[in-house]
Short mmCIF file of C-alpha atoms in Angstrom, two decimals:
data_model
loop_
_atom_site.label_atom_id
_atom_site.label_comp_id
_atom_site.label_asym_id
_atom_site.label_seq_id
_atom_site.Cartn_x
_atom_site.Cartn_y
_atom_site.Cartn_z
CA ASP A 1 78.94 -58.85 73.48
CA GLY A 2 78.88 -61.33 76.31
CA GLY A 3 79.04 -60.41 80.31
CA ILE A 4 77.28 -59.49 83.24
CA THR A 5 75.46 -56.47 83.59
CA GLN A 6 74.57 -54.80 86.98
CA SER A 7 72.31 -51.49 87.10
CA PRO A 8 72.66 -48.83 88.71
CA LYS A 9 76.16 -48.19 88.74
CA TYR A 10 74.90 -45.68 91.78
CA LEU A 11 72.06 -46.09 93.91
CA PHE A 12 70.95 -43.92 97.08
CA ARG A 13 68.13 -45.37 99.78
CA LYS A 14 66.37 -43.21 101.76
CA GLU A 15 65.72 -44.89 105.31
CA GLY A 16 62.82 -47.33 105.45
CA GLN A 17 63.10 -48.03 101.74
CA ASN A 18 63.40 -50.88 99.92
CA VAL A 19 65.36 -50.76 96.64
CA THR A 20 66.05 -53.20 93.93
CA LEU A 21 69.52 -53.57 92.35
CA SER A 22 69.64 -55.62 89.10
CA CYS A 23 71.71 -57.96 87.78
CA GLU A 24 71.68 -59.79 84.17
CA GLN A 25 73.98 -61.84 82.31
CA ASN A 26 73.89 -63.59 79.09
CA LEU A 27 76.69 -66.02 79.01
CA ASN A 28 73.81 -68.83 79.45
CA HIS A 29 75.52 -69.79 83.38
CA ASP A 30 73.19 -71.47 85.64
CA ALA A 31 74.58 -70.06 89.11
CA MET A 32 74.78 -66.82 90.18
CA TYR A 33 75.73 -64.84 93.15
CA TRP A 34 75.51 -61.74 95.25
CA TYR A 35 78.19 -60.34 97.12
CA ARG A 36 78.59 -57.56 99.21
CA GLN A 37 82.43 -55.40 99.63
CA ASP A 38 82.55 -53.25 102.72
CA PRO A 39 85.28 -50.36 102.42
CA GLY A 40 88.64 -51.79 102.46
CA GLN A 41 87.09 -55.31 103.30
CA GLY A 42 86.93 -58.74 101.17
CA LEU A 43 83.59 -60.05 99.32
CA ARG A 44 81.01 -61.39 101.68
CA LEU A 45 78.44 -64.16 99.97
CA ILE A 46 74.71 -62.85 100.41
CA TYR A 47 72.74 -65.36 98.44
CA TYR A 48 73.68 -67.72 95.39
CA SER A 49 71.65 -69.74 93.04
CA GLN A 50 72.09 -72.81 91.29
CA ILE A 51 69.03 -73.22 89.16
CA VAL A 52 66.32 -71.14 88.34
CA ASN A 53 63.80 -70.72 90.73
CA ASP A 54 66.21 -72.14 93.82
CA PHE A 55 68.30 -70.04 96.05
CA GLN A 56 70.25 -70.53 99.27
CA LYS A 57 71.34 -68.18 101.46
CA GLY A 58 74.92 -67.07 101.76
CA ASP A 59 76.50 -66.00 105.33
CA ILE A 60 75.18 -62.21 105.59
CA ALA A 61 71.37 -63.13 103.92
CA GLU A 62 69.84 -61.43 106.85
CA GLY A 63 68.27 -58.03 105.31
CA TYR A 64 68.32 -58.72 101.68
CA SER A 65 66.05 -60.89 99.28
CA VAL A 66 66.77 -62.29 95.82
CA SER A 67 64.70 -64.13 93.19
CA ARG A 68 65.47 -66.41 89.99
CA GLU A 69 62.53 -66.29 87.92
CA LYS A 70 64.72 -66.45 84.78
CA LYS A 71 68.00 -67.66 84.06
CA GLU A 72 69.29 -64.46 83.15
CA SER A 73 68.51 -62.54 85.75
CA PHE A 74 68.89 -62.46 89.70
CA PRO A 75 67.66 -59.12 91.24
CA LEU A 76 68.91 -58.17 94.77
CA THR A 77 66.61 -56.15 96.94
CA VAL A 78 68.01 -54.21 100.16
CA THR A 79 65.15 -54.10 102.29
CA SER A 80 64.63 -51.80 105.26
CA ALA A 81 65.41 -54.42 107.53
CA GLN A 82 69.08 -53.84 106.00
CA LYS A 83 70.20 -50.98 108.76
CA ASN A 84 74.04 -50.85 107.40
CA PRO A 85 73.18 -51.17 103.67
CA THR A 86 75.97 -48.52 102.38
CA ALA A 87 78.46 -51.13 100.35
CA PHE A 88 79.43 -51.95 97.05
CA TYR A 89 77.46 -54.72 95.68
CA LEU A 90 78.95 -57.37 93.07
CA CYS A 91 77.15 -59.93 91.22
CA ALA A 92 78.59 -63.01 89.85
CA SER A 93 78.01 -66.20 87.76
CA ARG A 94 79.37 -69.22 86.53
CA GLY A 95 78.59 -72.23 84.62
CA VAL A 96 78.50 -75.64 86.73
CA ALA A 97 80.70 -77.62 85.20
CA ARG A 98 83.70 -78.60 87.39
CA GLY A 99 86.64 -75.94 87.32
CA GLU A 100 83.94 -72.88 85.96
CA LYS A 101 85.13 -69.74 86.58
CA LEU A 102 83.44 -66.82 87.97
CA PHE A 103 82.40 -63.89 85.98
CA PHE A 104 81.72 -60.35 87.82
CA GLY A 105 80.08 -57.17 87.20
CA SER A 106 81.09 -53.78 87.49
CA GLY A 107 79.96 -53.65 90.73
CA THR A 108 77.00 -51.16 91.98
CA GLN A 109 77.79 -48.74 95.04
CA LEU A 110 74.77 -47.83 97.21
CA SER A 111 74.65 -45.15 99.46
CA VAL A 112 72.20 -44.07 102.39
CA LEU A 113 70.70 -40.58 102.19
CA LEU B 1 83.73 -68.36 109.20
CA ALA B 2 86.86 -67.86 106.60
CA LYS B 3 87.60 -71.02 104.84
CA THR B 4 90.58 -69.32 103.35
CA THR B 5 93.58 -67.61 105.05
CA GLN B 6 95.82 -65.46 103.54
CA PRO B 7 98.38 -62.55 104.28
CA ILE B 8 96.49 -59.23 104.54
CA SER B 9 99.22 -56.96 102.80
CA MET B 10 102.67 -57.21 101.02
CA ASP B 11 104.58 -54.29 99.64
CA SER B 12 107.05 -55.32 96.84
CA TYR B 13 108.88 -53.15 93.94
CA GLU B 14 108.92 -52.92 90.43
CA GLY B 15 110.66 -56.16 88.80
CA GLN B 16 110.73 -58.50 91.74
CA GLU B 17 109.06 -61.65 91.78
CA VAL B 18 105.91 -61.91 94.33
CA ASN B 19 104.64 -64.97 96.25
CA ILE B 20 101.39 -64.82 97.71
CA THR B 21 100.00 -68.07 99.38
CA CYS B 22 96.53 -69.24 100.84
CA SER B 23 95.79 -71.68 103.07
CA HIS B 24 92.31 -73.71 102.74
CA ASN B 25 92.64 -76.48 105.21
CA ASN B 26 89.04 -77.61 104.02
CA ILE B 27 88.95 -77.67 100.39
CA ALA B 28 86.28 -80.23 99.02
CA THR B 29 88.28 -83.35 96.93
CA ASN B 30 87.05 -82.20 93.09
CA ASP B 31 87.52 -78.34 93.72
CA TYR B 32 89.79 -76.02 91.72
CA ILE B 33 91.57 -73.21 93.67
CA THR B 34 91.26 -70.18 91.63
CA TRP B 35 92.69 -66.58 92.06
CA TYR B 36 91.18 -63.09 91.27
CA GLN B 37 92.62 -59.84 90.84
CA GLN B 38 90.62 -56.87 92.57
CA PHE B 39 91.18 -53.22 91.68
CA PRO B 40 89.25 -50.57 93.66
CA SER B 41 85.34 -50.34 92.75
CA GLN B 42 85.84 -53.24 90.06
CA GLY B 43 84.64 -56.41 90.18
CA PRO B 44 87.63 -59.13 91.06
CA ARG B 45 88.57 -61.14 87.49
CA PHE B 46 90.43 -63.79 87.16
CA ILE B 47 94.11 -64.74 87.04
CA ILE B 48 94.61 -68.10 87.07
CA GLN B 49 93.19 -71.55 88.30
CA GLY B 50 94.72 -75.11 88.99
CA TYR B 51 93.85 -78.56 90.71
CA LYS B 52 97.54 -79.71 91.83
CA THR B 53 100.98 -79.57 91.09
CA LYS B 54 101.90 -76.35 88.88
CA VAL B 55 99.72 -74.21 86.63
CA THR B 56 101.42 -71.61 84.44
CA ASN B 57 99.84 -68.94 82.36
CA GLU B 58 100.85 -65.50 80.43
CA VAL B 59 100.49 -63.43 83.51
CA ALA B 60 101.44 -66.04 86.70
CA SER B 61 101.76 -69.28 88.11
CA LEU B 62 100.33 -71.21 90.78
CA PHE B 63 101.79 -73.86 93.10
CA ILE B 64 100.03 -76.69 94.93
CA PRO B 65 101.44 -79.09 97.45
CA ALA B 66 99.99 -82.59 97.33
CA ASP B 67 97.88 -82.25 100.03
CA ARG B 68 96.31 -79.14 98.33
CA LYS B 69 95.72 -77.14 101.41
CA SER B 70 97.47 -74.21 100.49
CA SER B 71 98.33 -72.75 97.19
CA THR B 72 101.07 -70.20 96.10
CA LEU B 73 100.44 -67.42 93.39
CA SER B 74 103.36 -66.00 91.91
CA LEU B 75 103.69 -62.76 90.09
CA PRO B 76 107.32 -62.66 88.32
CA ARG B 77 108.40 -59.20 87.69
CA VAL B 78 105.81 -57.19 89.01
CA SER B 79 104.72 -53.60 87.91
CA LEU B 80 102.63 -50.94 89.13
CA SER B 81 99.89 -52.07 87.48
CA ASP B 82 99.58 -54.91 89.72
CA THR B 83 98.75 -53.11 92.70
CA ALA B 84 95.63 -54.58 93.79
CA VAL B 85 93.96 -56.97 95.89
CA TYR B 86 94.24 -60.93 95.67
CA TYR B 87 92.01 -63.41 96.34
CA CYS B 88 91.95 -67.09 96.14
CA LEU B 89 88.82 -68.77 96.08
CA VAL B 90 87.52 -72.58 96.97
CA GLY B 91 84.76 -74.15 97.27
CA GLU B 92 83.21 -75.43 100.38
CA ARG B 93 83.30 -79.14 101.26
CA ASP B 94 79.15 -79.79 101.28
CA SER B 95 78.42 -77.53 98.26
CA SER B 96 80.93 -76.28 95.44
CA TYR B 97 78.63 -73.74 94.95
CA LYS B 98 78.79 -71.89 97.55
CA LEU B 99 82.02 -70.03 96.76
CA ILE B 100 83.26 -67.82 100.09
CA PHE B 101 85.83 -65.72 99.30
CA GLY B 102 88.59 -64.77 102.11
CA SER B 103 89.72 -61.44 103.12
CA GLY B 104 92.31 -60.95 100.40
CA THR B 105 95.83 -59.80 100.26
CA ARG B 106 96.76 -56.57 99.21
CA LEU B 107 99.46 -55.66 96.94
CA LEU B 108 101.24 -52.50 96.73
CA VAL B 109 104.33 -52.31 94.07
CA ARG B 110 106.41 -49.54 94.76
CA PRO B 111 108.50 -47.98 91.65
#
């Protein structure tokens, strides 16, 4: 069953704590993305990666970090520097040919305790 | 900075046709225009994609004028289950990998 798996579905963070959101895909896609969505708002790009061992900042990268050591995996760490981390986080991937569509995971809801 | 502009919300009734327009003045020459649908607490899902003129599939049509600076998603005979947020997506001029979503259009379909 091909797709994108995000885990956990719900995550709670204590103040000052770093937390990592997992994103795994078995679609053989080169490009992967992380978006943040606040209640009633659109998707904002945090980081994206075109290829293994390479990634670029999106529009709201401050307080977040990523790695891309494997093609299938693109974990997102929400660091303690992110002062307002409560949001719905979506991971996506796509192939790099022209016109390739984005496929999304089911999301992780992060809340602050 | 927003790369696409859409109406914030639209209301319709079951059985009507709904047209949602998106403006994208900085679209790159080789970029496609793609529309996605999102339900609450779910990831967006693909609806339709086009490059120019008109594209139609089993759920929607997409109209793109010659200058490609806008596009219109057309949903024929909407039902209550079409209540969702709709996003248009285009790549940035300097990198087609950097995919920026606009704020989307909240469509409410009433009985």
